[in-house]
JSON list of C-alpha atoms and ligand atoms in Angstrom, two decimals:
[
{"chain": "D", "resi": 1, "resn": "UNK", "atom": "CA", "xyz": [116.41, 106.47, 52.38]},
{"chain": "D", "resi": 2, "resn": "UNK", "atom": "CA", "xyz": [113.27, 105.36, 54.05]},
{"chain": "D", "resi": 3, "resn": "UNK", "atom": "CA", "xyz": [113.62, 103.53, 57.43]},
{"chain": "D", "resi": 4, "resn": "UNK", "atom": "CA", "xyz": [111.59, 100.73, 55.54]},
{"chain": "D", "resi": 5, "resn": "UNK", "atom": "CA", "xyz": [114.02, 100.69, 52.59]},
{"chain": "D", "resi": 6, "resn": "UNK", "atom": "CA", "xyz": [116.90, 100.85, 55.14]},
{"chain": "D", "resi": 7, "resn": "UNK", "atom": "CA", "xyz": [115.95, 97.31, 56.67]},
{"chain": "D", "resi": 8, "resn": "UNK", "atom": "CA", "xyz": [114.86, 95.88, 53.34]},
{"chain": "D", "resi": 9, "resn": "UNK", "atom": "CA", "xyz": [118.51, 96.25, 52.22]},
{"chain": "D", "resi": 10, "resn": "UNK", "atom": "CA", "xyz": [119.75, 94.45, 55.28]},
{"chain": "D", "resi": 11, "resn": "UNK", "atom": "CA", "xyz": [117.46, 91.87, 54.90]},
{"chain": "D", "resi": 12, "resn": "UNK", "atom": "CA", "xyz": [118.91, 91.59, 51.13]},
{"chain": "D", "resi": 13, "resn": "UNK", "atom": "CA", "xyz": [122.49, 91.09, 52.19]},
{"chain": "D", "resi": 14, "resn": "UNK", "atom": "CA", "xyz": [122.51, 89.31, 54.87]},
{"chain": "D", "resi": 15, "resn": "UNK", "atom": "CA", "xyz": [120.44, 86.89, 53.01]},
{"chain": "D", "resi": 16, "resn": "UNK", "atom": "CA", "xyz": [122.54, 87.00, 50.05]},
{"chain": "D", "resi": 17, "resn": "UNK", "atom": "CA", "xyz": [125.28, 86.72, 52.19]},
{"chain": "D", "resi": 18, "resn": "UNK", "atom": "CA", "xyz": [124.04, 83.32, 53.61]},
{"chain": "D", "resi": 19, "resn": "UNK", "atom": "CA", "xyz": [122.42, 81.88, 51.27]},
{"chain": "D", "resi": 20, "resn": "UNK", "atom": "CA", "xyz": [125.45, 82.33, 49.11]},
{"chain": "D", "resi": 21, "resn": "UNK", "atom": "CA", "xyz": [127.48, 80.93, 52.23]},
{"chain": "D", "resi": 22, "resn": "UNK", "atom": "CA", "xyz": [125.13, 77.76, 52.23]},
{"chain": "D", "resi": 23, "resn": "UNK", "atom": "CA", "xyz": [125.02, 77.22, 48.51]},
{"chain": "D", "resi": 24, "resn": "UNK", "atom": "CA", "xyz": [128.61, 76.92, 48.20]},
{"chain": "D", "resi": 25, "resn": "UNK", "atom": "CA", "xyz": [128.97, 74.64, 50.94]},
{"chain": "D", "resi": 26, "resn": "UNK", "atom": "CA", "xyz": [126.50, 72.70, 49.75]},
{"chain": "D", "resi": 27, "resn": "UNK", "atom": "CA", "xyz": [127.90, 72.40, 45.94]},
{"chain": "D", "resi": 28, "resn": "UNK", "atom": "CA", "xyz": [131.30, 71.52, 47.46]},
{"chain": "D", "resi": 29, "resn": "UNK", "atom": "CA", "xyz": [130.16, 69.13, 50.02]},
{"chain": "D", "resi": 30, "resn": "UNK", "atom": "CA", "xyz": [127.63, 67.13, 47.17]},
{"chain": "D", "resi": 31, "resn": "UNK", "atom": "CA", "xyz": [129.46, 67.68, 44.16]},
{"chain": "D", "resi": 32, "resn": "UNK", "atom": "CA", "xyz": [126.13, 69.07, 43.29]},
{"chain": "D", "resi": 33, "resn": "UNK", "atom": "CA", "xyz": [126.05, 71.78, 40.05]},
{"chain": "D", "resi": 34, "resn": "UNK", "atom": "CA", "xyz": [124.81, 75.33, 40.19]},
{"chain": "D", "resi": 35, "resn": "UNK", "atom": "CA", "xyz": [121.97, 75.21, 38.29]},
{"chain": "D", "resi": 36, "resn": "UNK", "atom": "CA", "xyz": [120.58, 71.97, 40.53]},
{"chain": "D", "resi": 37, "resn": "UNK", "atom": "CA", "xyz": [121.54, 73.60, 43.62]},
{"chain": "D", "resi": 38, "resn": "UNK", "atom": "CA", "xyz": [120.38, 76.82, 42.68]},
{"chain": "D", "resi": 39, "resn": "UNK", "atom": "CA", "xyz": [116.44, 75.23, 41.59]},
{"chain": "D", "resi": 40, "resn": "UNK", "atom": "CA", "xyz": [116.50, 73.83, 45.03]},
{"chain": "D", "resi": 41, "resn": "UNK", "atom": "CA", "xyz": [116.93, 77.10, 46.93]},
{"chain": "D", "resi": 42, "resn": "UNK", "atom": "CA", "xyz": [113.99, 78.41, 45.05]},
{"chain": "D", "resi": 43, "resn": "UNK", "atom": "CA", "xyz": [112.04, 75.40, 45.81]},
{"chain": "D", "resi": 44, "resn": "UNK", "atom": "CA", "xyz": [112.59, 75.39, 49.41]},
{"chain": "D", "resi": 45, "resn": "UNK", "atom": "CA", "xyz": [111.34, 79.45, 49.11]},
{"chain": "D", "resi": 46, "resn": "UNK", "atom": "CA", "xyz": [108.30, 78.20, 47.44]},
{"chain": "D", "resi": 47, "resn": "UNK", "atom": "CA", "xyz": [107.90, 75.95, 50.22]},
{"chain": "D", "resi": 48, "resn": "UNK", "atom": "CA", "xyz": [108.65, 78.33, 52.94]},
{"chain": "D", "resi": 49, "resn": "UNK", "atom": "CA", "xyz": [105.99, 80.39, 51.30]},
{"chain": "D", "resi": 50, "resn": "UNK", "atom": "CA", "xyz": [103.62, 77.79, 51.68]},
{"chain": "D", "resi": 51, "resn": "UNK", "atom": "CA", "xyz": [103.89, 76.83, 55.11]},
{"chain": "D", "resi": 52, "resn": "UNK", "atom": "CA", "xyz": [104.13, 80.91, 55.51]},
{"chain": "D", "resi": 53, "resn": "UNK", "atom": "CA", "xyz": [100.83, 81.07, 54.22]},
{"chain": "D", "resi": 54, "resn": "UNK", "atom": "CA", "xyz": [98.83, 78.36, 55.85]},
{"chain": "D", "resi": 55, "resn": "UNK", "atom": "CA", "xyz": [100.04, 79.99, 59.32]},
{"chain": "D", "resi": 56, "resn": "UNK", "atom": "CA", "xyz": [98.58, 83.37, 58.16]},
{"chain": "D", "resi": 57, "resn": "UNK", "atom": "CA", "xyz": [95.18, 81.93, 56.86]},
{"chain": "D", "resi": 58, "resn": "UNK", "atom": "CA", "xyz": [92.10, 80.73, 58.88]},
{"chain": "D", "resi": 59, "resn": "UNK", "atom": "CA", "xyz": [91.78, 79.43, 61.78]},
{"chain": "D", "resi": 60, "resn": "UNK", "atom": "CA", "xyz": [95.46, 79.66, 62.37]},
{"chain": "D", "resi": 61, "resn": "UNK", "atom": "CA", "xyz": [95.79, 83.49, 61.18]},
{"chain": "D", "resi": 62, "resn": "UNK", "atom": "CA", "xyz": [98.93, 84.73, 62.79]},
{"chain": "D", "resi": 63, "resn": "UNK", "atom": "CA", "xyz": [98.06, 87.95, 64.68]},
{"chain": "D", "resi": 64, "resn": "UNK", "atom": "CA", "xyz": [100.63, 90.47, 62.35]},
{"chain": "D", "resi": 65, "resn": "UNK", "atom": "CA", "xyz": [97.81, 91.02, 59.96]},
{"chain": "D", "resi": 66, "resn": "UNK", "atom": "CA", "xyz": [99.36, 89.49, 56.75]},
{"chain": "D", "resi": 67, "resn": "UNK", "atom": "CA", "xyz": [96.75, 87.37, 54.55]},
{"chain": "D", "resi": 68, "resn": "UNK", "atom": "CA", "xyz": [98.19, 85.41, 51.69]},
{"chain": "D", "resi": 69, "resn": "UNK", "atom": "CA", "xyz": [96.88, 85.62, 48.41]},
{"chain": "D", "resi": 70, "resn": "UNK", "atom": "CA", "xyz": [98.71, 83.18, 46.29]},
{"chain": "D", "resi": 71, "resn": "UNK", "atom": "CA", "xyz": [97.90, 84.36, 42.66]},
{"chain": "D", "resi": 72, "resn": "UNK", "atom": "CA", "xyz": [99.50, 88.13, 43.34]},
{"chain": "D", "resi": 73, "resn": "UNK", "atom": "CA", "xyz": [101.70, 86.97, 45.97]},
{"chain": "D", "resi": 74, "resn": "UNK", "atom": "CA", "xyz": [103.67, 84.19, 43.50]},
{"chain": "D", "resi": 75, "resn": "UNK", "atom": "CA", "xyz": [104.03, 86.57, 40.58]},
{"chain": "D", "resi": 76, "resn": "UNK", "atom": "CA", "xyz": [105.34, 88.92, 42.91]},
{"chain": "D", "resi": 77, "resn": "UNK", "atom": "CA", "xyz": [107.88, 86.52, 43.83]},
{"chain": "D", "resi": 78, "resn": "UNK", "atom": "CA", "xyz": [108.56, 85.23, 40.56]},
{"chain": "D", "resi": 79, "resn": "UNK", "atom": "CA", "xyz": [109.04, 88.72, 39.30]},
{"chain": "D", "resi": 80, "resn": "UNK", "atom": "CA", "xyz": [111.62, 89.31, 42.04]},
{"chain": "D", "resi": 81, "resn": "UNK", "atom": "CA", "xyz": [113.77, 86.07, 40.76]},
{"chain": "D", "resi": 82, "resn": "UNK", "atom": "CA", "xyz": [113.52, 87.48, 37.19]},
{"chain": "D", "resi": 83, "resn": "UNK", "atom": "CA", "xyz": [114.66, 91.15, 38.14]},
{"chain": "D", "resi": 84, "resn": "UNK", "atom": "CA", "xyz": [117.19, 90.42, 40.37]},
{"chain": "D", "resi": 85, "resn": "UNK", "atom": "CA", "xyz": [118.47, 87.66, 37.92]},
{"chain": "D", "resi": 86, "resn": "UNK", "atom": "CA", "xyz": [118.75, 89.19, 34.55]},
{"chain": "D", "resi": 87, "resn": "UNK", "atom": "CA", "xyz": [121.73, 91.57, 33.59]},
{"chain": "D", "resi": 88, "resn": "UNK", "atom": "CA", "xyz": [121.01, 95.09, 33.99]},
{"chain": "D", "resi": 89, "resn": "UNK", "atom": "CA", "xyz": [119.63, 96.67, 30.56]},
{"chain": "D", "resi": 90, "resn": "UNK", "atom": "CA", "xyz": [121.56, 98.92, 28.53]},
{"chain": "D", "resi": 91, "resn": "UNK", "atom": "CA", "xyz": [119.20, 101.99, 29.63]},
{"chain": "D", "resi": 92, "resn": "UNK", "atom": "CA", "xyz": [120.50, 100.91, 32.94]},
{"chain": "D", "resi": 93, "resn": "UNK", "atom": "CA", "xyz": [123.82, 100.75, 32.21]},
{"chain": "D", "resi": 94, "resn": "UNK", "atom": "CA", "xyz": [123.79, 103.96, 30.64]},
{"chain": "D", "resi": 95, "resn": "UNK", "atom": "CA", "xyz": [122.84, 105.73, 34.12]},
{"chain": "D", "resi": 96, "resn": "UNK", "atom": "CA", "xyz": [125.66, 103.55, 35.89]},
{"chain": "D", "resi": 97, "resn": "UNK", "atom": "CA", "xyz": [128.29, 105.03, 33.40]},
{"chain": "D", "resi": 98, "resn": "UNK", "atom": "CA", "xyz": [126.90, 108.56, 34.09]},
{"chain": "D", "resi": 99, "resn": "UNK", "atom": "CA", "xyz": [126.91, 108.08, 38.07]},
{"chain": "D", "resi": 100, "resn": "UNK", "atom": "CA", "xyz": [130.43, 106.11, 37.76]},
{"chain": "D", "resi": 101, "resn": "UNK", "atom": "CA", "xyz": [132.07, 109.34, 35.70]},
{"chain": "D", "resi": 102, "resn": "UNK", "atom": "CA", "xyz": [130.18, 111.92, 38.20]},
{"chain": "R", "resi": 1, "resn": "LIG", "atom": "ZN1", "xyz": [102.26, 86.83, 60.53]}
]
């Protein structure tokens, strides 16, 4: 595994890990449901990518290099919701079963 791919997974799970913390908290504090709470943790990402962006883009431009480009950069977000979101596809399955038997 790549030293990249390495910190990308801790970034995953200690996000997950978190977030989940915060959502359920949240739910059991407001009475809010799932689905409400859940919109609004995507809407605060959308909105933490916005205020992301105007940092990185002129005159501000933060010095790490990274320039937004919201077309690409939202569908590459949105396809991130929609992978991580659906259940895995048969095809996938399939290779689980073989790697579970192995
Ligand atoms: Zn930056």
């Amino acid at each position: 595994m790549s030293g990249f791919e390495h910190r990308r997974q801790e970034a995953e799970a200690h996000l997950k890990m978190q977030m989940m913390k915060e959502m359920s908290e949240l739910m059991r504090r407001t009475g809010l449901p799932p689905m409400v709470v859940m919109r609004e943790a995507v809407r605060a990402i959308g909105l933490i990518y916005r205020e992301t962006a105007a940092a990185h883009r002129e005159p501000a431009c933060c010095p790490c290099g990274w320039r937004p480009q919201e077309a690409c950069d939202l569908e590459y977000l949105g396809q991130a919701l929609l992978e991580a979101s659906r259940r895995p596809r048969a095809r996938d399955l399939g290779g689980m079963q073989v790697l579970g038997t192995a």
